[in-house]
Amino acid sequence: MSFAPAYLSAVAAQIGGLSAFLGGFAATFLGTLLAINARGRLATVAIGFSAASSVAFIVAVVGSTAVVAALHPEGPGLGVARVGGTQALMTLAFMLGLYALLAALGLSGWLRSRGTGLTTSVVVAIGCVLLTGMLVSVG
């Protein structure tokens, strides 16, 4: 299935803006986990997911910029076929960033207490179900 360049450009711009915002949040969350000097296996995994989320959103932002630039009417005229790999990488990075951020948020509650951990895990599980439903219905 092939999409119009204007549509792909608009979607890429939206993903780029959202990735920039969420990447900033993920980086701040990572900094907070590091600043509180959280220790243990759960802390290490939460920190790892936060870092993965930050990096994934950076990749998505750069991919978004590349897609928008390539599809601009006054740009190099690469066309939809030439940006397919970049578009796929941007989309995968965005999805990885979303799920990694949710995983980090879910794990972070366990650093405080069992009750908080259960709460954050349930909220994240519901979020993952809703997110997956939206991504599957759109994609």
mmCIF file of C-alpha atoms in Angstrom:
data_model
loop_
_atom_site.group_PDB
_atom_site.id
_atom_site.type_symbol
_atom_site.label_atom_id
_atom_site.label_comp_id
_atom_site.label_asym_id
_atom_site.label_seq_id
_atom_site.Cartn_x
_atom_site.Cartn_y
_atom_site.Cartn_z
ATOM 1 C CA MET A 1 0.000 0.000 0.000
ATOM 2 C CA SER A 2 1.353 3.382 -0.985
ATOM 3 C CA PHE A 3 0.489 6.634 0.728
ATOM 4 C CA ALA A 4 0.524 10.144 -0.689
ATOM 5 C CA PRO A 5 3.659 12.172 0.104
ATOM 6 C CA ALA A 6 1.624 14.903 1.823
ATOM 7 C CA TYR A 7 0.028 12.331 4.130
ATOM 8 C CA LEU A 8 3.353 10.683 5.017
ATOM 9 C CA SER A 9 4.923 14.072 5.616
ATOM 10 C CA ALA A 10 2.109 15.118 7.946
ATOM 11 C CA VAL A 11 2.285 11.855 9.888
ATOM 12 C CA ALA A 12 6.076 12.090 10.132
ATOM 13 C CA ALA A 13 5.832 15.655 11.432
ATOM 14 C CA GLN A 14 3.318 14.562 14.067
ATOM 15 C CA ILE A 15 5.470 11.610 15.138
ATOM 16 C CA GLY A 16 8.508 13.889 15.276
ATOM 17 C CA GLY A 17 6.816 16.435 17.521
ATOM 18 C CA LEU A 18 5.410 13.799 19.840
ATOM 19 C CA SER A 19 8.759 11.981 19.935
ATOM 20 C CA ALA A 20 10.576 15.184 20.872
ATOM 21 C CA PHE A 21 8.177 15.781 23.753
ATOM 22 C CA LEU A 22 8.162 12.186 25.000
ATOM 23 C CA GLY A 23 11.931 11.890 24.518
ATOM 24 C CA GLY A 24 12.402 14.900 26.774
ATOM 25 C CA PHE A 25 10.145 13.314 29.355
ATOM 26 C CA ALA A 26 11.983 9.987 29.093
ATOM 27 C CA ALA A 27 15.358 11.712 29.502
ATOM 28 C CA THR A 28 14.084 13.628 32.539
ATOM 29 C CA PHE A 29 12.695 10.411 33.993
ATOM 30 C CA LEU A 30 16.065 8.735 33.397
ATOM 31 C CA GLY A 31 17.856 11.628 35.092
ATOM 32 C CA THR A 32 15.527 11.360 38.074
ATOM 33 C CA LEU A 33 16.137 7.631 38.444
ATOM 34 C CA LEU A 34 19.877 8.251 38.307
ATOM 35 C CA ALA A 35 19.703 11.212 40.721
ATOM 36 C CA ILE A 36 17.822 9.303 43.417
ATOM 37 C CA ASN A 37 20.611 6.736 43.277
ATOM 38 C CA ALA A 38 18.166 3.850 42.885
ATOM 39 C CA ARG A 39 19.862 0.491 43.311
ATOM 40 C CA GLY A 40 18.978 -3.118 42.654
ATOM 41 C CA ARG A 41 17.854 -5.184 39.705
ATOM 42 C CA LEU A 42 14.514 -3.393 39.279
ATOM 43 C CA ALA A 43 16.221 -0.013 39.307
ATOM 44 C CA THR A 44 18.736 -1.193 36.726
ATOM 45 C CA VAL A 45 15.970 -2.471 34.448
ATOM 46 C CA ALA A 46 13.907 0.729 34.884
ATOM 47 C CA ILE A 47 16.976 2.825 34.087
ATOM 48 C CA GLY A 48 17.660 0.649 31.038
ATOM 49 C CA PHE A 49 14.105 1.062 29.749
ATOM 50 C CA SER A 50 14.283 4.821 30.326
ATOM 51 C CA ALA A 51 17.545 5.049 28.410
ATOM 52 C CA ALA A 52 16.181 2.880 25.594
ATOM 53 C CA SER A 53 13.094 5.068 25.402
ATOM 54 C CA SER A 54 15.159 8.263 25.228
ATOM 55 C CA VAL A 55 17.367 6.889 22.472
ATOM 56 C CA ALA A 56 14.425 5.466 20.517
ATOM 57 C CA PHE A 57 12.657 8.818 20.567
ATOM 58 C CA ILE A 58 15.837 10.559 19.357
ATOM 59 C CA VAL A 59 15.990 8.113 16.428
ATOM 60 C CA ALA A 60 12.294 8.746 15.709
ATOM 61 C CA VAL A 61 12.816 12.531 15.699
ATOM 62 C CA VAL A 62 15.764 12.302 13.303
ATOM 63 C CA GLY A 63 13.850 9.855 11.082
ATOM 64 C CA SER A 64 10.849 12.171 11.091
ATOM 65 C CA THR A 65 12.989 15.101 10.026
ATOM 66 C CA ALA A 66 14.524 13.050 7.222
ATOM 67 C CA VAL A 67 11.107 11.919 5.940
ATOM 68 C CA VAL A 68 9.634 15.427 6.050
ATOM 69 C CA ALA A 69 12.685 16.880 4.278
ATOM 70 C CA ALA A 70 12.718 14.178 1.595
ATOM 71 C CA LEU A 71 9.010 14.563 0.842
ATOM 72 C CA HIS A 72 8.922 18.359 0.809
ATOM 73 C CA PRO A 73 7.683 19.646 -2.574
ATOM 74 C CA GLU A 74 10.796 21.785 -2.983
ATOM 75 C CA GLY A 75 13.120 19.132 -1.556
ATOM 76 C CA PRO A 76 15.320 16.629 -3.359
ATOM 77 C CA GLY A 77 12.288 14.801 -4.739
ATOM 78 C CA LEU A 78 13.146 11.384 -3.367
ATOM 79 C CA GLY A 79 9.519 10.337 -3.292
ATOM 80 C CA VAL A 80 7.627 7.861 -1.159
ATOM 81 C CA ALA A 81 9.496 4.814 -2.456
ATOM 82 C CA ARG A 82 12.886 6.198 -1.399
ATOM 83 C CA VAL A 83 11.891 7.054 2.170
ATOM 84 C CA GLY A 84 10.297 3.695 2.975
ATOM 85 C CA GLY A 85 13.228 2.436 5.051
ATOM 86 C CA THR A 86 13.513 5.683 6.984
ATOM 87 C CA GLN A 87 9.764 5.753 7.555
ATOM 88 C CA ALA A 88 9.818 2.166 8.856
ATOM 89 C CA LEU A 89 12.745 2.916 11.186
ATOM 90 C CA MET A 90 11.024 6.075 12.439
ATOM 91 C CA THR A 91 7.831 4.146 13.159
ATOM 92 C CA LEU A 92 9.600 1.249 14.878
ATOM 93 C CA ALA A 93 11.701 3.624 16.982
ATOM 94 C CA PHE A 94 8.584 5.550 17.991
ATOM 95 C CA MET A 95 6.807 2.349 19.025
ATOM 96 C CA LEU A 96 9.876 1.084 20.903
ATOM 97 C CA GLY A 97 10.116 4.423 22.697
ATOM 98 C CA LEU A 98 6.465 4.251 23.748
ATOM 99 C CA TYR A 99 6.621 0.713 25.111
ATOM 100 C CA ALA A 100 10.017 1.217 26.785
ATOM 101 C CA LEU A 101 8.770 4.374 28.498
ATOM 102 C CA LEU A 102 5.664 2.573 29.709
ATOM 103 C CA ALA A 103 7.804 -0.310 31.001
ATOM 104 C CA ALA A 104 10.055 2.109 32.898
ATOM 105 C CA LEU A 105 7.026 3.827 34.408
ATOM 106 C CA GLY A 106 5.545 0.491 35.442
ATOM 107 C CA LEU A 107 8.768 -0.670 37.063
ATOM 108 C CA SER A 108 9.428 2.609 38.842
ATOM 109 C CA GLY A 109 6.595 2.061 41.305
ATOM 110 C CA TRP A 110 8.257 -1.101 42.574
ATOM 111 C CA LEU A 111 11.244 0.983 43.681
ATOM 112 C CA ARG A 112 8.999 2.588 46.287
ATOM 113 C CA SER A 113 6.758 -0.208 47.569
ATOM 114 C CA ARG A 114 4.808 -3.294 46.609
ATOM 115 C CA GLY A 115 1.510 -1.402 46.625
ATOM 116 C CA THR A 116 2.854 1.390 44.438
ATOM 117 C CA GLY A 117 4.434 -1.190 42.148
ATOM 118 C CA LEU A 118 1.136 -3.015 41.716
ATOM 119 C CA THR A 119 -0.625 0.261 40.983
ATOM 120 C CA THR A 120 1.886 1.431 38.392
ATOM 121 C CA SER A 121 1.986 -2.028 36.790
ATOM 122 C CA VAL A 122 -1.805 -2.202 36.438
ATOM 123 C CA VAL A 123 -2.010 1.330 35.032
ATOM 124 C CA VAL A 124 0.781 0.584 32.542
ATOM 125 C CA ALA A 125 -0.813 -2.736 31.534
ATOM 126 C CA ILE A 126 -4.069 -0.914 30.766
ATOM 127 C CA GLY A 127 -2.107 1.720 28.862
ATOM 128 C CA CYS A 128 -0.309 -0.947 26.829
ATOM 129 C CA VAL A 129 -3.605 -2.617 25.892
ATOM 130 C CA LEU A 130 -5.106 0.715 24.808
ATOM 131 C CA LEU A 131 -1.938 1.758 22.961
ATOM 132 C CA THR A 132 -1.680 -1.557 21.139
ATOM 133 C CA GLY A 133 -5.337 -1.343 20.166
ATOM 134 C CA MET A 134 -4.834 2.121 18.701
ATOM 135 C CA LEU A 135 -1.630 1.191 16.872
ATOM 136 C CA VAL A 136 -3.164 -1.943 15.374
ATOM 137 C CA SER A 137 -6.331 -0.140 14.255
ATOM 138 C CA VAL A 138 -4.360 2.666 12.566
ATOM 139 C CA GLY A 139 -1.513 0.593 11.136
#
